[in-house]
Short mmCIF file of C-alpha atoms in Angstrom, two decimals:
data_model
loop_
_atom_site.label_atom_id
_atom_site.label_comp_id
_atom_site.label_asym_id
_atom_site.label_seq_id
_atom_site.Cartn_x
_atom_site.Cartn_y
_atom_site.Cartn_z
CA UNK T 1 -88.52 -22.99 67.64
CA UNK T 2 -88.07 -26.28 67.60
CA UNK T 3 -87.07 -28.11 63.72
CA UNK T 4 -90.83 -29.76 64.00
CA UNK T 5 -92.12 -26.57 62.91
CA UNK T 6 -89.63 -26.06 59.98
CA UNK T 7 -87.62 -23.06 61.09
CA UNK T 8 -84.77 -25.61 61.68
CA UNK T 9 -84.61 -26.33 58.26
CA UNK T 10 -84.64 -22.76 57.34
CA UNK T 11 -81.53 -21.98 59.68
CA UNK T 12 -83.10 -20.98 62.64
CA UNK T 13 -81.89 -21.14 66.29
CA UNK T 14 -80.58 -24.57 67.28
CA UNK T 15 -81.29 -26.33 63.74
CA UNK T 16 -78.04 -28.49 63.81
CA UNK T 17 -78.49 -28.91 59.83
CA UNK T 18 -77.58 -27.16 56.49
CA UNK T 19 -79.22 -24.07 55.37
CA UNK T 20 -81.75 -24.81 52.71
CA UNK T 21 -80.70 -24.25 49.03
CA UNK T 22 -81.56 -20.17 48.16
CA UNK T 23 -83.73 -19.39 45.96
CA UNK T 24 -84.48 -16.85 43.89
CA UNK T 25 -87.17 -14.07 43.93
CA UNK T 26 -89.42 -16.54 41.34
CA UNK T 27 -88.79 -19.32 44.07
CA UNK T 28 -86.86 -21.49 41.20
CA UNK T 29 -84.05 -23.11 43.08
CA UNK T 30 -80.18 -21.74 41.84
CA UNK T 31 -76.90 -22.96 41.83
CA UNK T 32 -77.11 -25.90 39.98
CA UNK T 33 -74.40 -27.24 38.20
CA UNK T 34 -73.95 -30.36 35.65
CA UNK T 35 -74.85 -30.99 32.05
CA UNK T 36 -77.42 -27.89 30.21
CA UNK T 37 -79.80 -30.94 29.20
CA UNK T 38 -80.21 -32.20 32.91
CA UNK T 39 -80.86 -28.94 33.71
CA UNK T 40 -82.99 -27.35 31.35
CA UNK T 41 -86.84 -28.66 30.53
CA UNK T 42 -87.16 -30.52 27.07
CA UNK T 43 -89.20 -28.86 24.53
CA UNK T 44 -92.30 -31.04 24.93
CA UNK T 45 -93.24 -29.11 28.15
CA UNK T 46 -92.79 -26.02 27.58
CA UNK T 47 -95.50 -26.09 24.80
CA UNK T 48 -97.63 -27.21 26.82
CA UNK T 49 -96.80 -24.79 29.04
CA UNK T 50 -97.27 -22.13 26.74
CA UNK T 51 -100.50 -23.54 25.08
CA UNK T 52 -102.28 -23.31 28.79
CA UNK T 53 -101.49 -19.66 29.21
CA UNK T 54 -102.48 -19.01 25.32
CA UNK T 55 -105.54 -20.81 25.64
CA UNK T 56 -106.98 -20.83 29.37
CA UNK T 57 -107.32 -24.74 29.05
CA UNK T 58 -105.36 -27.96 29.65
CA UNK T 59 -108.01 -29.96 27.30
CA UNK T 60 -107.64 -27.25 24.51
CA UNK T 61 -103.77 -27.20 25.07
CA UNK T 62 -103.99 -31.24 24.41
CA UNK T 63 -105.74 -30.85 21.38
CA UNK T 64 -103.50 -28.40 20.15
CA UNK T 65 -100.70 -30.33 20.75
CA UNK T 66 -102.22 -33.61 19.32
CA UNK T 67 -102.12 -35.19 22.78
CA UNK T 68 -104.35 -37.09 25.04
CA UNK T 69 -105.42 -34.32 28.60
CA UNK T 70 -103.92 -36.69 30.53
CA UNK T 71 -100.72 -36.96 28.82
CA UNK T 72 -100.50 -32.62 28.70
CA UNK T 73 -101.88 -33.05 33.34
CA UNK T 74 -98.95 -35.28 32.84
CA UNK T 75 -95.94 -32.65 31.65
CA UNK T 76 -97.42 -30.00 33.06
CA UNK T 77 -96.88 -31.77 36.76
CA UNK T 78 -92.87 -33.02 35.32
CA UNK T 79 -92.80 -29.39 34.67
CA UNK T 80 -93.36 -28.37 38.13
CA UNK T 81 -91.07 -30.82 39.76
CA UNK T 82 -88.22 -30.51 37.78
CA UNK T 83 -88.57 -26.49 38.63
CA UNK T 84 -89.64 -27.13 42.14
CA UNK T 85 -92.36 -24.90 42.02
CA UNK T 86 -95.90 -24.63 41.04
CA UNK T 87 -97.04 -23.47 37.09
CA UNK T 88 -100.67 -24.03 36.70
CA UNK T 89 -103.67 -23.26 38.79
CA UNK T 90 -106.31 -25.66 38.17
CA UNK T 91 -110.33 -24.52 38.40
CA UNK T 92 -113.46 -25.64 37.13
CA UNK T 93 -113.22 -22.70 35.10
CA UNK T 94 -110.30 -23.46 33.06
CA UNK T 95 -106.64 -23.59 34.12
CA UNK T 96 -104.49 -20.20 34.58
CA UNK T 97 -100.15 -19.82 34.96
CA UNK T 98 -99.34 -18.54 38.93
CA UNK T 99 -97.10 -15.53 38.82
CA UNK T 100 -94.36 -17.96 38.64
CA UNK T 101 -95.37 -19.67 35.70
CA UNK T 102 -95.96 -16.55 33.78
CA UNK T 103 -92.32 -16.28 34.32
CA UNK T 104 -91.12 -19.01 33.21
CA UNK T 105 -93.31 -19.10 30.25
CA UNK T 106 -91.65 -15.91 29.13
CA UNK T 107 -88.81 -17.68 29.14
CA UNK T 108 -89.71 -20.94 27.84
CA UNK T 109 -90.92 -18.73 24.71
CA UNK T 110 -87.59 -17.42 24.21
CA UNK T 111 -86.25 -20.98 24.32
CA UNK T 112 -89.15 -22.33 21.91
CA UNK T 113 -88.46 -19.14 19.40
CA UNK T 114 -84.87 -19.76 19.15
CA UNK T 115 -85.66 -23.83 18.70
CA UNK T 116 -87.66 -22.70 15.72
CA UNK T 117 -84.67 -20.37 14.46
CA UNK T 118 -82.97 -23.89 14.77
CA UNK T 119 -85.41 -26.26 12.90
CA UNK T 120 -85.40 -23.65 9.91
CA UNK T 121 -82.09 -23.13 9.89
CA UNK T 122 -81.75 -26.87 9.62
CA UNK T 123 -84.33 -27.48 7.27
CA UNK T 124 -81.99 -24.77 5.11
CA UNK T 125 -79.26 -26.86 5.54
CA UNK T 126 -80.89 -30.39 4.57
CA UNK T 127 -82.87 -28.24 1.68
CA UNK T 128 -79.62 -26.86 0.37
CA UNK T 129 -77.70 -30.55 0.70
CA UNK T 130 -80.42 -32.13 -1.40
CA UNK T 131 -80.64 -29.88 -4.15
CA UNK T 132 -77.23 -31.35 -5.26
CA UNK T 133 -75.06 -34.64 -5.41
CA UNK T 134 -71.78 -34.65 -5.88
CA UNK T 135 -70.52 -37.94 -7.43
CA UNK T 136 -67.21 -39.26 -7.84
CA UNK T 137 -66.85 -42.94 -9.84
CA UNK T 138 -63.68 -44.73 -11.32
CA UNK T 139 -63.64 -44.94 -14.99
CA UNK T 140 -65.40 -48.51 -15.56
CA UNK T 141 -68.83 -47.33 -13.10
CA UNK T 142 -68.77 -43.66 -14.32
CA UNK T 143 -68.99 -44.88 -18.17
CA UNK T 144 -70.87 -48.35 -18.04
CA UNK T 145 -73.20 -48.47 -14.63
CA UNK T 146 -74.07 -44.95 -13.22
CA UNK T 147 -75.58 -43.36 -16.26
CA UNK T 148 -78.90 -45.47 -15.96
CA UNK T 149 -78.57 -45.03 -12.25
CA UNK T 150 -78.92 -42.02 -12.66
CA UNK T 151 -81.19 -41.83 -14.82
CA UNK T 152 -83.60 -43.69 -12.27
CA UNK T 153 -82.30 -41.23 -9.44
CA UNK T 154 -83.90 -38.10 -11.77
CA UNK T 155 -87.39 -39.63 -11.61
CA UNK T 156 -86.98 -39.68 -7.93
CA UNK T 157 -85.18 -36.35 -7.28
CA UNK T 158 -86.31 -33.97 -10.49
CA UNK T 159 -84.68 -30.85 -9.00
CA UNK T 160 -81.50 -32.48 -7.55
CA UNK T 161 -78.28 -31.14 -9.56
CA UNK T 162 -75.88 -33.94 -10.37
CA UNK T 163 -72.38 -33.52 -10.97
CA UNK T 164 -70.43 -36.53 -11.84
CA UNK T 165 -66.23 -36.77 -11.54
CA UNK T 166 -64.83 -40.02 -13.26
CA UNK T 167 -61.14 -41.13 -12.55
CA UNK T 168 -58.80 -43.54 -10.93
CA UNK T 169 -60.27 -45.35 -7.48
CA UNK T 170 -57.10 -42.76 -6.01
CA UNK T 171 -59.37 -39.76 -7.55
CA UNK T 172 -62.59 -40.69 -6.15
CA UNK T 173 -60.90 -41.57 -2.48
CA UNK T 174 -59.20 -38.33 -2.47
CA UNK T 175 -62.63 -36.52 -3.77
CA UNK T 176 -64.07 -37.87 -0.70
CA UNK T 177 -61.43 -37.20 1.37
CA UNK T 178 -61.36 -33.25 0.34
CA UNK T 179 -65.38 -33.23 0.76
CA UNK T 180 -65.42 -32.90 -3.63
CA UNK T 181 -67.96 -35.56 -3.23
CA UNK T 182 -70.98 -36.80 -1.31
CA UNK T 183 -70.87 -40.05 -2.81
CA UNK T 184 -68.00 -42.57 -4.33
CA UNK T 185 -68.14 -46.25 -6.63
CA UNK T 186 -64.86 -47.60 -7.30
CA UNK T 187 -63.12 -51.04 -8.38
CA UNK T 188 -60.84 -53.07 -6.48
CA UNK T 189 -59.78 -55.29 -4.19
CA UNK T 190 -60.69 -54.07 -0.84
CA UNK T 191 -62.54 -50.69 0.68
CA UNK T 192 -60.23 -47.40 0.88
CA UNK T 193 -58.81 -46.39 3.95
CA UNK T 194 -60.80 -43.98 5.32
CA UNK T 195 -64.41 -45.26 3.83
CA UNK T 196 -66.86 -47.08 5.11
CA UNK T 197 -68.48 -48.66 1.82
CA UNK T 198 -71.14 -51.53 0.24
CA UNK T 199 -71.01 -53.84 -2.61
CA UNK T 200 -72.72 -53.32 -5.40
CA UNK T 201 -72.25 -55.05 -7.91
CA UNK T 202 -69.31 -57.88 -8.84
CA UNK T 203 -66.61 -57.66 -11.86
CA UNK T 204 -64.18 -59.64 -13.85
CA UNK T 205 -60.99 -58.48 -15.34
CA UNK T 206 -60.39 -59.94 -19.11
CA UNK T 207 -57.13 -60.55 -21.09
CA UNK T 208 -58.26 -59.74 -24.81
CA UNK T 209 -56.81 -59.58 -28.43
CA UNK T 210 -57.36 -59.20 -31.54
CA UNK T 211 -58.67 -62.83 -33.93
CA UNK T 212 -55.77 -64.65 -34.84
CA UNK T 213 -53.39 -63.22 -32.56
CA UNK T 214 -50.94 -66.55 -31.27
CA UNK T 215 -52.63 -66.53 -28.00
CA UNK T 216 -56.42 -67.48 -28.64
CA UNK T 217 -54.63 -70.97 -29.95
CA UNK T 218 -53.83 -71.68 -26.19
CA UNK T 219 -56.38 -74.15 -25.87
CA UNK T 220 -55.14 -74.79 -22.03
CA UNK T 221 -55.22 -71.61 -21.14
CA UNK T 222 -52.30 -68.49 -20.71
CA UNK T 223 -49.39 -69.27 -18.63
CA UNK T 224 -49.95 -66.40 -15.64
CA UNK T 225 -45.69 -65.96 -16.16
CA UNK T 226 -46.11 -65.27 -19.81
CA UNK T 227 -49.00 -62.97 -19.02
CA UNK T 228 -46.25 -61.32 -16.12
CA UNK T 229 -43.60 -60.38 -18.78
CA UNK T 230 -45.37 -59.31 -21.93
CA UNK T 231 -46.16 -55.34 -22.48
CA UNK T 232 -49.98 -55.10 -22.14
CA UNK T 233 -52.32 -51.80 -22.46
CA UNK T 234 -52.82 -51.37 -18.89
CA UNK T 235 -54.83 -48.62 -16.87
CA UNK T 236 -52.84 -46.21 -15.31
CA UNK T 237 -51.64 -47.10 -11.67
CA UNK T 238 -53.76 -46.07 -8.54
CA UNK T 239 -57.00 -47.62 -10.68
CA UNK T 240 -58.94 -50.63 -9.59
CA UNK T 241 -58.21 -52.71 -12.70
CA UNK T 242 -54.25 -51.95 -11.97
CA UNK T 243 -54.72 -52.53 -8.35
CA UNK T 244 -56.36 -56.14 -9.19
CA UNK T 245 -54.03 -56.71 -12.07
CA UNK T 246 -50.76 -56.04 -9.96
CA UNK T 247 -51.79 -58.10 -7.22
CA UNK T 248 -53.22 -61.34 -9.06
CA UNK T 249 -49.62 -61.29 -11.00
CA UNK T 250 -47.85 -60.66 -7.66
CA UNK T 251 -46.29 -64.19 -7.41
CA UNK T 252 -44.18 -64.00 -11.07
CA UNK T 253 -42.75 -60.61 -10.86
CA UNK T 254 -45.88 -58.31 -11.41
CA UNK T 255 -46.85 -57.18 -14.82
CA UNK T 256 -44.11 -56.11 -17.34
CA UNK T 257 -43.83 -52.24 -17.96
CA UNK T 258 -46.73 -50.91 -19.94
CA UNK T 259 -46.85 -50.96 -23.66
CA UNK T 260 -49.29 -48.93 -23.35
CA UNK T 261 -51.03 -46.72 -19.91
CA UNK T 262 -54.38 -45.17 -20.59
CA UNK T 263 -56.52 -43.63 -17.95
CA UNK T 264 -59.64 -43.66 -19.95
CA UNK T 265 -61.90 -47.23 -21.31
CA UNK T 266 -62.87 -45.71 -23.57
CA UNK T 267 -59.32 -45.22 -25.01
CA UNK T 268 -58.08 -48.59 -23.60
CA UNK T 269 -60.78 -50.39 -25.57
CA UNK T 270 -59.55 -48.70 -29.01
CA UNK T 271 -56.11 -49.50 -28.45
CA UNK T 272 -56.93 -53.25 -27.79
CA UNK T 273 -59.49 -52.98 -31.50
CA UNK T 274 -56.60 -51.71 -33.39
CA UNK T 275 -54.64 -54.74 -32.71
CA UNK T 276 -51.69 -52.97 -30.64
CA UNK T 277 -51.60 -55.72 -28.09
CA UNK T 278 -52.95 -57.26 -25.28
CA UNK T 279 -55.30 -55.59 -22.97
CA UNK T 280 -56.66 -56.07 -19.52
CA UNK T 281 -60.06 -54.71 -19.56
CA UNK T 282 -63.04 -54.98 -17.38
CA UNK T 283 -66.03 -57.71 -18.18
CA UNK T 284 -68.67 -55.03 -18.12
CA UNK T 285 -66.93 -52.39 -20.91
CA UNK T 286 -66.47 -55.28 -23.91
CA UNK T 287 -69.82 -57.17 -23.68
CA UNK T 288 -70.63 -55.93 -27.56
CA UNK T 289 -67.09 -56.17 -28.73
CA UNK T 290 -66.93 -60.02 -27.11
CA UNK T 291 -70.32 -60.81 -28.28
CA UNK T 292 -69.49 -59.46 -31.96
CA UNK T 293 -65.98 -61.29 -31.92
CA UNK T 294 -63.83 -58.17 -32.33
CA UNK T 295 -61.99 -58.87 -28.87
CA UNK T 296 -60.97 -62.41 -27.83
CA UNK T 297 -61.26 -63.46 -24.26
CA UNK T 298 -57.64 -65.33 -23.19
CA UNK T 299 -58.50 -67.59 -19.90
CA UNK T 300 -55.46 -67.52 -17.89
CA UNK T 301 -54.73 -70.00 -16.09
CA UNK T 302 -54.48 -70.13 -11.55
CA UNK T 303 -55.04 -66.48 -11.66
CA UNK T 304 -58.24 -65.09 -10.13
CA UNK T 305 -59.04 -61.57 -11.69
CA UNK T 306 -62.47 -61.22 -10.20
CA UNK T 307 -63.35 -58.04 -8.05
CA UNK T 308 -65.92 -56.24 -6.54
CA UNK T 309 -67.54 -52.69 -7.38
CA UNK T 310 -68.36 -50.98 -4.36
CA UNK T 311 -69.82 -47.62 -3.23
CA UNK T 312 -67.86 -45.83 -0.62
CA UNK T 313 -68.38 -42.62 1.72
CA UNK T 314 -66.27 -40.89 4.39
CA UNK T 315 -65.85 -43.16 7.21
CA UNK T 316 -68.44 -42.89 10.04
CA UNK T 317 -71.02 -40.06 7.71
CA UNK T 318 -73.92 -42.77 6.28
CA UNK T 319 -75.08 -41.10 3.45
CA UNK T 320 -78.26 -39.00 3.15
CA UNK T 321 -80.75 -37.55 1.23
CA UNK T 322 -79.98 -37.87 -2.55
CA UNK T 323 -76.78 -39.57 -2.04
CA UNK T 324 -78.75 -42.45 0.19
CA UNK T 325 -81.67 -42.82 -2.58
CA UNK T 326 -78.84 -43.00 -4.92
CA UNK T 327 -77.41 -45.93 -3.11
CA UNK T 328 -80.26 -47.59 -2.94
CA UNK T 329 -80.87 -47.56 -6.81
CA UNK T 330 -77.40 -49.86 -6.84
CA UNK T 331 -79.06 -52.71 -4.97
CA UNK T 332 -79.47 -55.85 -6.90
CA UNK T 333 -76.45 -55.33 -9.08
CA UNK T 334 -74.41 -57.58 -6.75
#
């Protein structure tokens, strides 16, 4: 015959063209290569698909599925096209699946099962990541600015565990680094490498001593150079104040060796009250002992010591769940 009859496309006698795809005994085309999700329907019509055969009825499959009947005519045709083959028999009795698409529906329930296996396995996941927050903060935002964050973050999240690890800006980076943390606030000058981060709030380092020592007579201010080579209680190195400190005295020579290195405030703070020396202390941590006149202030002069608190997470993972509303209690600080 002739190819105006269609055995040429078949392969008959004479055709002069291709043999047609083969297909299987379901009459699904085979063979196909390329990309699972090109391949493979989405979700959204095999429910459909599945709610006709349950239910005997594209309207009652719509409202099921909280769709218009169009919208469910609609994937149930997509359906059939991308498959190449015909699903649903339409009568004025209700709609029934062909032979074929009882087939296929007995798959697509195999796919929609183990989607489901998926979604709770998932919801496990996001259930299990929110019933805890990991926190890591340098000394200054772990003692003076995250309790009352914190605070505010329990009224939101009552059943999230909290753990909170204070230390250097190194500690918290490396916390983060190692996965010890979901979320990170440290001091200094610029954001880690390997973070993404956001301000939150913006600092001030503070030379202080003791009334009467020599330099709260300097009614010009302290010569940055005389700051440089005098022994001052210092955080230890690898913390934001040091990092700040170190680079602001860069230009004469970098601070002079330590009287005294302290890795806690707290302790820092007691050491500049008992008259010891100098200290360099943050702003935020000597508001009472400024305000009561325990600890002078000592402007120095050309030296900027201002810096910026920031929150910080691995680079390229936005946080989530408790560790995004957490973030979001921070706002306004700046």
């Amino acid at each position: 015959m002739s190819g105006r009859n269609g055995r040429a496309a078949d392969g008959g006698p004479g055709g002069g063209r291709s043999e047609a795809p083969p297909r299987s005994v379901s009459g699904i085309t085979g063979g196909e290569q390329g990309p699972l999700a090109r391949r493979v329907p989405d979700l959204g019509l095999l429910e459909v698909l599945l709610a006709v055969e349950r239910l005997g009825s594209l309207g009652r499959a719509a409202k099921e599925l909280g769709i218009t009947q169009p919208a469910a005519s609609g994937r149930v045709r997509s359906l059939e096209r991308q498959l190449g083959v015909g699903l649903v028999a339409r009568s004025p009795q209700g709609s029934r699946l062909t032979p074929t698409g009882l087939l296929v529906a007995g798959w697509a329930r195999r796919v929609t099962e183990a989607a489901e296996a998926f979604d709770a396995g998932a919801r496990a996941l996001r259930g299990r990541r929110d019933s805890r927050l990991r926190v890591a903060a340098s000394m200054t935002i772990g003692e003076y600015l995250l309790p009352g964050w914190l605070v505010a973050l329990r009224a939101l999240r009552p059943d999230t565990a909290v753990s909170l690890r204070a230390g250097s800006t190194r500690t918290v980076v490396e916390g983060l680094l190692h996965d010890e943390a979901d979320l990170g606030f440290v001091e200094g000058l610029g954001v880690p490498a390997g973070m993404d981060g956001a301000v939150i709030a913006r600092d001030r380092l503070l030379v202080l001593v003791r009334p009467g020592h020599p330099w709260t007579a300097l009614t010009a201010g302290l010569d940055p150079a005389l700051l440089a080579a005098t022994p001052l209680i210092l955080r230890e190195e690898g913390s934001g104040t040091r990092e700040v400190l170190d680079a602001a005295l860069a230009p004469y020579g970098g601070p002079e060796r330590p009287l005294l290195e302290l890795s806690s405030t707290t302790a820092l703070k007691s050491a500049a009250l008992s008259g010891v020396g100098p200290a360099v202390l943050s702003e935020l941590v000597v508001r009472d002992e400024v305000g009561a006149g325990t600890l002078v202030p000592v402007p120095v002069r050309g030296v900027g010591l201002g810096r910026v608190l920031r929150a910080v997470w691995r680079r390229g993972e936005r946080p989530s769940g408790a560790a995004r509303d957490l973030l979001s209690l921070t706002r306004g600080n700046g």
